[in-house]
Short mmCIF file of C-alpha atoms and ligand atoms in Angstrom, two decimals:
data_model
loop_
_atom_site.label_atom_id
_atom_site.label_comp_id
_atom_site.label_asym_id
_atom_site.label_seq_id
_atom_site.Cartn_x
_atom_site.Cartn_y
_atom_site.Cartn_z
CA MET A 32 -17.34 -9.89 -23.22
CA THR A 33 -19.52 -7.76 -25.52
CA GLY A 34 -22.98 -7.13 -24.15
CA ILE A 35 -21.84 -7.84 -20.60
CA LYS A 36 -22.13 -4.92 -18.22
CA GLU A 37 -19.01 -3.53 -16.55
CA PRO A 38 -19.07 -4.62 -12.91
CA SER A 39 -18.81 -1.89 -10.27
CA PHE A 40 -15.82 -1.90 -7.92
CA ARG A 41 -17.84 -3.61 -5.23
CA GLU A 42 -19.19 -6.19 -7.68
CA SER A 43 -15.66 -6.77 -8.93
CA VAL A 44 -14.38 -7.56 -5.43
CA ASP A 45 -17.32 -9.92 -4.84
CA LEU A 46 -16.84 -11.63 -8.22
CA MET A 47 -13.15 -12.16 -7.56
CA PHE A 48 -13.91 -13.45 -4.06
CA ASN A 49 -16.54 -15.87 -5.40
CA ARG A 50 -14.18 -17.15 -8.08
CA ALA A 51 -11.65 -18.12 -5.42
CA ALA A 52 -14.19 -19.35 -2.85
CA SER A 53 -15.73 -21.71 -5.46
CA LEU A 54 -12.37 -23.49 -5.60
CA MET A 55 -12.28 -23.96 -1.83
CA ASP A 56 -13.96 -26.35 0.49
CA LEU A 57 -15.46 -23.99 3.06
CA PRO A 58 -18.09 -25.11 5.59
CA PRO A 59 -21.62 -24.19 4.43
CA GLY A 60 -22.46 -20.57 5.16
CA LEU A 61 -18.94 -19.49 6.08
CA GLU A 62 -18.27 -18.21 2.57
CA GLU A 63 -21.08 -15.67 2.86
CA LYS A 64 -20.10 -14.70 6.40
CA ILE A 65 -16.60 -13.86 5.22
CA ARG A 66 -17.73 -12.03 2.07
CA VAL A 67 -20.25 -9.61 3.57
CA CYS A 68 -19.38 -6.38 5.32
CA ASN A 69 -20.17 -6.54 9.06
CA ALA A 70 -21.26 -2.93 9.47
CA THR A 71 -21.03 0.46 7.84
CA TYR A 72 -21.55 3.63 9.81
CA THR A 73 -22.65 6.74 7.95
CA VAL A 74 -22.23 10.09 9.61
CA ARG A 75 -23.48 13.51 8.54
CA PHE A 76 -22.06 16.41 10.48
CA GLY A 77 -22.04 20.17 10.21
CA VAL A 78 -19.04 22.47 10.44
CA ARG A 79 -19.33 26.25 10.55
CA LEU A 80 -17.01 27.64 7.87
CA ARG A 81 -16.94 31.09 6.30
CA GLY A 82 -20.01 32.18 8.24
CA GLN A 83 -22.18 29.28 7.16
CA ILE A 84 -22.81 25.67 8.22
CA HIS A 85 -21.49 23.08 5.76
CA THR A 86 -22.77 19.51 6.02
CA PHE A 87 -20.38 16.65 5.27
CA THR A 88 -21.03 12.93 4.77
CA GLY A 89 -18.51 10.34 5.94
CA TYR A 90 -18.31 6.57 6.33
CA ARG A 91 -16.41 3.98 8.32
CA SER A 92 -17.04 0.44 7.26
CA VAL A 93 -15.95 -2.63 9.19
CA HIS A 94 -15.71 -5.65 6.95
CA SER A 95 -14.44 -8.38 9.25
CA GLU A 96 -13.66 -8.55 12.96
CA HIS A 97 -12.07 -12.00 12.98
CA MET A 98 -9.09 -10.09 14.37
CA GLU A 99 -9.14 -6.81 16.22
CA PRO A 100 -8.37 -3.98 15.91
CA VAL A 101 -9.65 -3.60 12.39
CA LYS A 102 -7.45 -1.58 10.08
CA GLY A 103 -7.66 0.52 6.95
CA GLY A 104 -7.26 4.03 5.59
CA ILE A 105 -9.56 7.02 5.41
CA ARG A 106 -10.05 8.50 1.96
CA TYR A 107 -10.97 12.12 1.19
CA ALA A 108 -12.57 12.46 -2.25
CA LEU A 109 -15.80 13.72 -3.76
CA ALA A 110 -16.55 10.30 -5.27
CA VAL A 111 -16.50 8.48 -1.90
CA ASN A 112 -19.66 6.40 -1.39
CA GLN A 113 -20.81 3.48 0.72
CA ASP A 114 -20.25 0.83 -1.94
CA GLU A 115 -16.70 1.98 -2.57
CA VAL A 116 -15.84 2.13 1.14
CA GLU A 117 -17.24 -1.38 1.66
CA ALA A 118 -15.28 -2.81 -1.27
CA LEU A 119 -12.11 -1.19 0.08
CA ALA A 120 -12.83 -2.52 3.59
CA ALA A 121 -13.18 -6.04 2.20
CA LEU A 122 -9.86 -5.71 0.39
CA MET A 123 -8.26 -4.66 3.69
CA THR A 124 -9.42 -7.90 5.33
CA TYR A 125 -7.80 -10.02 2.61
CA LYS A 126 -4.71 -7.81 2.41
CA CYS A 127 -4.03 -8.04 6.16
CA ALA A 128 -4.56 -11.81 6.12
CA LEU A 129 -2.20 -12.25 3.16
CA VAL A 130 0.68 -10.30 4.73
CA GLU A 131 -0.05 -11.61 8.23
CA ALA A 132 -0.82 -8.23 9.76
CA PRO A 133 -2.99 -9.21 12.74
CA PHE A 134 -5.99 -7.05 11.87
CA GLY A 135 -9.51 -7.28 10.51
CA GLY A 136 -10.44 -5.07 7.57
CA SER A 137 -11.99 -1.61 7.67
CA LYS A 138 -12.05 1.55 5.56
CA GLY A 139 -13.33 5.08 5.84
CA GLY A 140 -14.14 7.94 3.57
CA LEU A 141 -15.29 11.53 3.58
CA CYS A 142 -17.05 13.11 0.60
CA ILE A 143 -14.96 16.22 0.16
CA ASP A 144 -12.70 17.95 -2.33
CA PRO A 145 -9.79 18.89 -0.05
CA ARG A 146 -8.52 21.47 -2.57
CA GLN A 147 -11.55 23.66 -1.85
CA TYR A 148 -10.54 24.31 1.75
CA GLU A 149 -7.83 26.17 3.64
CA GLU A 150 -5.60 24.25 6.01
CA HIS A 151 -7.36 25.50 9.17
CA GLU A 152 -10.72 24.53 7.64
CA MET A 153 -9.44 21.05 6.83
CA GLU A 154 -8.31 20.75 10.43
CA GLN A 155 -11.74 21.71 11.74
CA ILE A 156 -13.48 19.24 9.39
CA THR A 157 -11.02 16.42 10.17
CA ARG A 158 -11.23 16.91 13.93
CA ARG A 159 -15.02 16.88 13.78
CA PHE A 160 -15.04 13.71 11.65
CA ALA A 161 -12.53 12.08 14.03
CA TYR A 162 -14.71 13.08 16.99
CA GLU A 163 -17.75 11.40 15.42
CA LEU A 164 -15.78 8.22 14.74
CA ALA A 165 -13.95 8.10 18.09
CA LYS A 166 -17.24 8.55 19.96
CA ARG A 167 -18.35 5.21 18.49
CA ASP A 168 -14.99 3.41 18.90
CA LEU A 169 -14.44 3.61 15.14
CA ILE A 170 -11.13 5.23 16.04
CA ASN A 171 -9.59 3.33 18.94
CA PRO A 172 -6.17 1.67 19.47
CA SER A 173 -7.72 -1.70 20.30
CA GLN A 174 -10.82 -1.56 18.08
CA ASN A 175 -10.30 0.38 14.88
CA VAL A 176 -7.08 2.00 13.66
CA PRO A 177 -7.36 4.26 10.58
CA ALA A 178 -4.48 5.35 8.35
CA PRO A 179 -3.94 7.57 5.31
CA ASP A 180 -5.45 6.81 1.92
CA MET A 181 -6.16 8.94 -1.16
CA GLY A 182 -6.51 12.61 -0.20
CA THR A 183 -5.16 12.18 3.33
CA GLY A 184 -1.66 11.99 4.76
CA GLU A 185 0.47 12.62 7.83
CA ARG A 186 -1.20 15.95 8.54
CA GLU A 187 -4.71 14.49 8.82
CA MET A 188 -3.46 11.54 10.88
CA ALA A 189 -1.79 13.92 13.37
CA TRP A 190 -5.07 15.85 13.79
CA MET A 191 -7.02 12.63 14.28
CA ALA A 192 -4.55 11.24 16.83
CA ASP A 193 -4.62 14.50 18.74
CA GLN A 194 -8.42 14.59 18.67
CA TYR A 195 -8.58 11.06 20.05
CA ALA A 196 -6.02 11.91 22.76
CA ARG A 197 -8.08 14.96 23.83
CA MET A 198 -11.13 12.76 24.20
CA ASN A 199 -9.24 9.97 26.04
CA THR A 200 -6.83 11.81 28.30
CA THR A 201 -5.92 8.75 30.40
CA ASP A 202 -5.38 6.29 27.55
CA ILE A 203 -1.65 5.55 27.65
CA ASN A 204 -1.90 3.94 24.20
CA ALA A 205 -3.71 6.87 22.60
CA ARG A 206 -1.04 7.30 19.92
CA ALA A 207 -1.79 3.85 18.54
CA CYS A 208 -5.29 5.01 17.53
CA VAL A 209 -4.18 5.85 13.97
CA THR A 210 -1.08 5.11 11.89
CA GLY A 211 0.70 7.12 9.23
CA LYS A 212 1.40 9.94 11.69
CA PRO A 213 4.40 12.25 11.31
CA LEU A 214 7.56 11.05 13.08
CA ASN A 215 7.31 13.79 15.70
CA ALA A 216 3.75 12.76 16.56
CA GLY A 217 4.38 9.04 17.09
CA GLY A 218 4.93 7.97 13.49
CA ILE A 219 7.55 5.56 12.22
CA ALA A 220 10.43 6.04 9.78
CA GLY A 221 9.59 4.76 6.31
CA ARG A 222 5.76 4.88 6.51
CA VAL A 223 5.38 7.55 3.80
CA GLU A 224 7.43 5.58 1.27
CA ALA A 225 6.06 2.21 2.45
CA THR A 226 3.47 1.41 -0.24
CA GLY A 227 5.82 2.41 -3.07
CA ARG A 228 8.68 0.53 -1.42
CA GLY A 229 6.39 -2.51 -1.16
CA ILE A 230 5.78 -2.34 -4.93
CA GLN A 231 9.54 -2.42 -5.48
CA TYR A 232 10.01 -5.38 -3.12
CA ALA A 233 7.06 -7.21 -4.71
CA LEU A 234 8.56 -6.79 -8.18
CA ARG A 235 12.01 -7.85 -6.97
CA GLU A 236 10.50 -11.01 -5.52
CA PHE A 237 8.56 -11.66 -8.73
CA PHE A 238 11.77 -11.36 -10.76
CA ARG A 239 13.53 -13.76 -8.38
CA ASN A 240 11.20 -16.45 -9.77
CA PRO A 241 12.22 -17.05 -13.41
CA GLU A 242 9.28 -19.40 -13.99
CA ASP A 243 6.83 -16.64 -13.06
CA VAL A 244 8.72 -14.07 -15.12
CA GLN A 245 8.48 -16.44 -18.06
CA LYS A 246 4.70 -16.74 -17.62
CA ALA A 247 4.55 -13.02 -18.36
CA GLY A 248 6.71 -13.57 -21.45
CA LEU A 249 9.54 -11.61 -19.86
CA SER A 250 13.08 -12.56 -18.90
CA GLY A 251 15.98 -11.29 -16.83
CA SER A 252 15.71 -8.81 -14.01
CA LEU A 253 14.15 -5.40 -13.39
CA ASP A 254 17.19 -3.82 -15.02
CA GLY A 255 16.22 -2.10 -18.26
CA LYS A 256 12.52 -2.94 -17.97
CA ARG A 257 10.21 -0.28 -19.45
CA VAL A 258 7.67 0.97 -16.93
CA ILE A 259 4.50 3.05 -17.32
CA VAL A 260 3.00 4.46 -14.15
CA GLN A 261 -0.50 5.86 -13.85
CA GLY A 262 -0.74 8.41 -11.04
CA LEU A 263 2.30 10.11 -9.51
CA GLY A 264 0.83 10.48 -6.04
CA ASN A 265 2.56 9.10 -2.95
CA VAL A 266 2.43 5.46 -4.10
CA GLY A 267 3.17 5.89 -7.83
CA TYR A 268 5.93 8.41 -7.18
CA HIS A 269 7.83 6.27 -4.69
CA ALA A 270 7.43 3.08 -6.73
CA ALA A 271 8.62 4.74 -9.96
CA LYS A 272 11.46 6.56 -8.19
CA PHE A 273 12.83 3.46 -6.47
CA LEU A 274 12.53 1.27 -9.57
CA SER A 275 14.32 3.78 -11.77
CA GLU A 276 16.96 4.93 -9.27
CA GLU A 277 17.76 1.59 -7.60
CA ASP A 278 16.80 -1.23 -9.99
CA GLY A 279 17.73 0.21 -13.36
CA SER A 280 14.17 0.18 -14.73
CA ARG A 281 13.26 2.85 -17.28
CA VAL A 282 10.09 4.87 -16.62
CA ILE A 283 8.88 5.69 -20.14
CA GLY A 284 5.35 6.91 -19.35
CA ILE A 285 3.69 8.87 -16.54
CA ILE A 286 -0.07 9.42 -16.60
CA GLU A 287 -1.57 12.20 -14.49
CA TRP A 288 -4.93 14.00 -14.25
CA ASP A 289 -3.96 16.57 -16.92
CA GLY A 290 -2.55 14.15 -19.51
CA ALA A 291 0.43 11.88 -19.89
CA LEU A 292 4.16 12.19 -20.47
CA PHE A 293 5.94 9.76 -22.75
CA ASN A 294 9.62 9.38 -23.55
CA PRO A 295 11.01 6.03 -24.76
CA ASP A 296 14.47 7.03 -23.47
CA GLY A 297 13.20 7.35 -19.93
CA ILE A 298 11.75 10.10 -17.73
CA ASP A 299 13.36 11.58 -14.61
CA VAL A 300 10.70 10.77 -11.99
CA GLU A 301 12.02 13.19 -9.38
CA ALA A 302 12.09 16.05 -11.90
CA VAL A 303 8.46 15.36 -12.89
CA ARG A 304 7.41 15.22 -9.26
CA GLN A 305 9.02 18.64 -8.64
CA TRP A 306 7.32 19.95 -11.79
CA ILE A 307 3.92 18.80 -10.49
CA VAL A 308 4.54 20.38 -7.07
CA LYS A 309 5.36 23.68 -8.80
CA HIS A 310 2.84 23.70 -11.66
CA GLY A 311 0.02 21.49 -10.42
CA GLY A 312 0.24 18.99 -13.31
CA VAL A 313 2.52 17.44 -15.92
CA LYS A 314 1.58 19.73 -18.82
CA ASN A 315 4.50 21.62 -20.45
CA TYR A 316 7.11 19.41 -18.73
CA PRO A 317 10.03 19.88 -21.12
CA ASP A 318 11.73 16.47 -21.39
CA ALA A 319 8.89 14.26 -22.66
CA THR A 320 6.00 14.34 -25.13
CA HIS A 321 2.72 15.42 -23.59
CA THR A 322 -0.56 13.76 -24.64
CA ALA A 323 -3.76 15.41 -23.41
CA GLU A 324 -5.64 12.09 -23.60
CA GLY A 325 -3.67 10.38 -20.83
CA GLY A 326 -5.55 7.08 -21.04
CA ALA A 327 -3.96 6.34 -24.43
CA VAL A 328 -0.55 5.94 -22.74
CA LEU A 329 -1.96 3.07 -20.63
CA GLU A 330 -2.11 1.19 -23.92
CA GLU A 331 1.48 1.88 -24.98
CA LYS A 332 3.99 -0.94 -25.28
CA CYS A 333 5.97 -1.46 -22.08
CA ASP A 334 7.11 -4.30 -19.81
CA ILE A 335 5.43 -3.29 -16.56
CA LEU A 336 2.27 -1.23 -16.10
CA ILE A 337 1.73 0.26 -12.65
CA PRO A 338 -1.78 1.67 -12.13
CA ALA A 339 -1.30 3.67 -8.93
CA ALA A 340 -4.35 5.92 -8.69
CA LEU A 341 -8.05 5.19 -8.96
CA GLU A 342 -10.07 2.00 -9.20
CA GLY A 343 -11.42 0.80 -12.52
CA VAL A 344 -8.85 2.45 -14.85
CA VAL A 345 -8.32 -0.81 -16.67
CA ASN A 346 -11.79 -1.91 -17.65
CA MET A 347 -13.72 -3.69 -20.36
CA SER A 348 -13.39 -0.73 -22.72
CA ASN A 349 -9.57 -0.76 -22.85
CA ALA A 350 -8.40 -4.16 -21.52
CA GLU A 351 -8.09 -5.69 -24.97
CA ARG A 352 -5.68 -2.94 -26.03
CA ILE A 353 -3.42 -3.07 -22.94
CA LYS A 354 -0.04 -4.31 -24.19
CA ALA A 355 1.88 -4.62 -20.93
CA PRO A 356 2.56 -8.30 -20.22
CA LEU A 357 2.87 -7.57 -16.48
CA ILE A 358 0.57 -5.34 -14.43
CA ILE A 359 1.22 -4.60 -10.78
CA GLU A 360 -1.78 -3.09 -9.01
CA ALA A 361 -0.39 -0.32 -6.81
CA ALA A 362 -3.90 1.16 -6.43
CA ASN A 363 -6.83 -0.71 -4.91
CA GLY A 364 -9.06 -2.23 -7.58
CA PRO A 365 -7.53 -0.61 -10.70
CA VAL A 366 -8.53 -3.59 -12.88
CA THR A 367 -12.26 -4.43 -12.99
CA ALA A 368 -13.40 -8.07 -12.84
CA GLY A 369 -14.42 -7.80 -16.50
CA ALA A 370 -10.99 -6.53 -17.55
CA ASP A 371 -9.34 -9.14 -15.37
CA GLU A 372 -11.01 -11.87 -17.37
CA ILE A 373 -9.99 -10.38 -20.70
CA LEU A 374 -6.40 -9.94 -19.54
CA ARG A 375 -6.20 -13.42 -18.08
CA LYS A 376 -7.25 -14.87 -21.42
CA LYS A 377 -4.55 -12.81 -23.13
CA GLY A 378 -1.94 -14.23 -20.73
CA THR A 379 -1.23 -10.95 -18.95
CA VAL A 380 0.19 -11.57 -15.49
CA ILE A 381 -1.38 -9.37 -12.81
CA ILE A 382 0.25 -8.96 -9.40
CA PRO A 383 -2.93 -8.22 -7.44
CA ASP A 384 -3.65 -5.18 -5.27
CA MET A 385 -4.19 -7.08 -2.05
CA TYR A 386 -0.57 -8.20 -2.24
CA ALA A 387 1.09 -5.47 -4.27
CA ASN A 388 0.02 -2.46 -2.21
CA ALA A 389 0.16 -4.15 1.19
CA GLY A 390 3.40 -2.32 2.06
CA GLY A 391 1.37 0.53 3.54
CA VAL A 392 -0.55 -1.53 6.04
CA THR A 393 2.53 -3.62 6.83
CA VAL A 394 4.48 -0.58 7.98
CA SER A 395 1.32 0.70 9.71
CA TYR A 396 1.45 -2.53 11.70
CA PHE A 397 5.04 -1.75 12.71
CA GLU A 398 3.97 1.77 13.71
CA TRP A 399 1.12 0.44 15.84
CA VAL A 400 3.48 -2.00 17.59
CA LYS A 401 5.97 0.85 18.14
CA ASN A 402 3.24 2.99 19.70
CA LEU A 403 2.10 0.19 22.00
CA SER A 404 5.64 -0.61 23.08
CA HIS A 405 6.47 3.09 23.58
CA ILE A 406 9.97 2.70 22.21
CA ARG A 407 11.66 3.30 18.87
CA PHE A 408 12.76 0.17 17.00
CA GLY A 409 16.48 -0.46 17.43
CA ARG A 410 16.90 1.81 20.45
CA MET A 411 18.05 -0.99 22.77
CA GLN A 412 20.16 -3.03 20.34
CA ARG A 413 21.84 -0.63 17.97
CA ARG A 414 24.95 0.38 19.92
CA GLN A 415 25.40 -3.08 21.36
CA GLU A 416 25.34 -4.49 17.84
CA GLU A 417 27.92 -1.88 16.80
CA ALA A 418 30.18 -2.79 19.76
CA ARG A 419 30.16 -6.47 18.79
CA HIS A 420 30.91 -5.61 15.17
CA GLU A 421 33.78 -3.42 16.38
CA LEU A 422 35.35 -6.53 17.94
CA ILE A 423 35.33 -8.40 14.65
CA VAL A 424 36.62 -5.40 12.72
CA SER A 425 39.57 -4.95 15.09
CA GLU A 426 40.46 -8.65 14.73
CA LEU A 427 40.29 -8.28 10.94
CA GLN A 428 42.50 -5.22 11.13
CA ARG A 429 45.07 -7.28 13.05
CA LEU A 430 44.93 -9.92 10.32
CA ASP A 431 45.24 -7.21 7.68
CA ARG A 432 48.49 -5.94 9.25
CA TYR A 433 49.79 -9.48 9.64
CA LEU A 434 49.11 -10.56 6.06
CA GLY A 435 50.63 -7.43 4.54
CA ASP A 436 49.98 -7.19 0.77
CA ALA A 437 48.45 -10.67 0.55
CA TRP A 438 45.06 -9.52 1.81
CA SER A 439 43.33 -6.33 2.89
CA MET A 440 39.84 -5.32 3.95
CA SER A 441 37.63 -3.83 1.21
CA PRO A 442 37.68 -0.05 1.65
CA ASP A 443 34.05 0.48 2.70
CA PHE A 444 33.62 -2.81 4.60
CA LYS A 445 34.49 -1.27 7.96
CA SER A 446 32.06 1.65 7.82
CA LYS A 447 29.24 -0.49 6.40
CA TYR A 448 29.70 -3.34 8.85
CA LEU A 449 30.13 -1.15 11.90
CA LYS A 450 26.82 0.65 11.45
CA GLY A 451 24.02 -0.83 13.56
CA ALA A 452 20.56 -0.79 11.98
CA ASP A 453 18.42 2.26 12.67
CA GLU A 454 14.63 2.32 12.61
CA LEU A 455 14.38 2.97 8.87
CA GLU A 456 16.62 0.00 8.03
CA LEU A 457 14.67 -2.26 10.37
CA VAL A 458 11.35 -1.14 8.87
CA ARG A 459 12.62 -1.79 5.34
CA SER A 460 13.96 -5.18 6.34
CA GLY A 461 10.63 -6.14 7.97
CA LEU A 462 8.76 -4.97 4.90
CA ASP A 463 11.04 -6.83 2.51
CA ASP A 464 10.63 -10.03 4.52
CA THR A 465 6.84 -9.61 4.60
CA MET A 466 6.61 -9.08 0.84
CA ARG A 467 8.82 -12.10 0.10
CA ILE A 468 6.93 -14.45 2.39
CA ALA A 469 3.50 -13.34 1.18
CA TYR A 470 4.59 -13.76 -2.43
CA GLN A 471 5.77 -17.28 -1.73
CA ALA A 472 2.46 -18.21 -0.08
CA MET A 473 0.54 -16.84 -3.05
CA SER A 474 2.74 -18.30 -5.79
CA GLU A 475 2.78 -21.72 -4.13
CA VAL A 476 -0.99 -21.96 -4.64
CA TRP A 477 -0.61 -20.61 -8.19
CA HIS A 478 1.94 -23.31 -9.05
CA ASP A 479 0.59 -26.24 -7.10
CA ARG A 480 -3.06 -26.13 -8.14
CA ASP A 481 -4.11 -26.77 -11.73
CA ASP A 482 -7.45 -25.06 -11.17
CA VAL A 483 -5.80 -21.77 -10.13
CA GLU A 484 -4.94 -19.76 -13.22
CA ASP A 485 -3.75 -16.51 -11.75
CA LEU A 486 -2.04 -14.82 -8.81
CA ARG A 487 -5.21 -12.96 -7.79
CA THR A 488 -7.20 -16.14 -7.26
CA ALA A 489 -4.21 -17.61 -5.42
CA ALA A 490 -4.01 -14.54 -3.17
CA TYR A 491 -7.73 -14.74 -2.38
CA ILE A 492 -7.42 -18.45 -1.57
CA VAL A 493 -4.56 -17.85 0.88
CA ALA A 494 -6.39 -14.93 2.51
CA ILE A 495 -9.83 -16.57 2.72
CA ASP A 496 -8.28 -19.73 4.15
CA ARG A 497 -6.56 -17.74 6.91
CA VAL A 498 -9.71 -15.74 7.73
CA SER A 499 -11.81 -18.90 7.82
CA LYS A 500 -9.31 -20.54 10.18
CA SER A 501 -9.59 -17.55 12.52
CA TYR A 502 -13.37 -17.78 12.49
CA ARG A 503 -13.27 -21.50 13.15
CA ALA A 504 -10.79 -21.02 15.99
CA LYS A 505 -13.33 -18.64 17.50
CA GLY A 506 -15.95 -21.35 17.33
CA LEU A 507 -17.95 -19.97 14.43
N1 LIG B 754 -4.88 2.99 2.93
C1 LIG B 754 -3.84 2.03 2.83
C2 LIG B 754 -4.34 0.75 2.16
O1 LIG B 754 -5.25 0.78 1.37
C3 LIG B 754 -3.14 1.78 4.16
C4 LIG B 754 -3.99 1.19 5.23
C5 LIG B 754 -3.30 1.15 6.59
O2 LIG B 754 -2.13 1.48 6.67
O3 LIG B 754 -3.97 0.78 7.55
O4 LIG B 754 -3.79 -0.30 2.30
#
């Protein structure tokens, strides 16, 4: 690819879209209609802080309204710009279509370095931004439902929801105006871990398909697989923690803003997370080697590479040297279109962002449904389920007594079986099911069509096909 310019994030998304669309038989003109962003609203607003007015720039982009509300996070970062927000909004459209979350795609961003402000200042800024968006129905339970993204979390979502509720005092569904709220403000159990949990479920499903595992030159299960994770934020942390604590994978590398940690024997993810909370970075962490040039660890030998931070980290300058045979894109757009081509030629299997990180929006969907139904999942069924299980257990106990030494119930069967599912278990089960079904849809196209070389193109084909069907059903 020498001499070819690195595509921007937005160009990358368009290139990947075009690659898939060229393999489809869409009615003339529909391809462009789906690809372009419907509208992007730019807002500049002033907030009086420390005796002076500070002007902030924010965006909310709506990519596709084939289904409403539209959905997607709000990012707080200095690098936020219109192109980035539009690329992210487009990815939301395809992501929602792929995992069958009934939303169009949207995304927002505010140019800000949150570390420069006190909590009460962040609240003032966030409420003002939310006011500007809500005034134009860009925050609204039936039109546009934001969520957390980089630089935002439960705290910001609670402020936004409260701001919307203050402006719409008679809206009984006000809480459904944003997702990713804290539990005590209308959130749902399992939303914080959701994207990382989705990565785990995606990888489990991948490893349930030996043919696919073989395409990556790997074998067996997740047990013992060497993992390198880039970015130990909410997504990277949960993914790495679950894989190492529950699936037997070995996290050998962690890349953060102040360098990377490497230890071929494995790194304790929870201990590193606590170290970062205390010290602000990974430097001086005692149980691994620290490299100041973190990017070099992306190129280390491993089985699974998880880029879980910014877009464009795997690009044309390092793609050739990436040794991982399997990359799962926990971040949005971590592999540029240029790098994607290089890696594809090398035979690297990439589990694409629009599938891999869809756990967040999937659980957001559950939260939105919970808010609209005004009841916690499992509240009606749980005890009834337990009562029915109790009946079976007492029959088994009778049998146990009758059979004497010949048979007995396994020691923990009773307690496990008697417990009805709570909200967290139901959320995880819904997420697991979503990730399995979406993987099957994507891999079916990958296997069945000779002209589809990779999972990303397959994912785009599934998503574009569903969006185009929605448009056609609407008469477009
Ligand atoms: N910001 C997340 C994403 O990129 C979550 C979006 C949502 O929950 O609506 O998928």
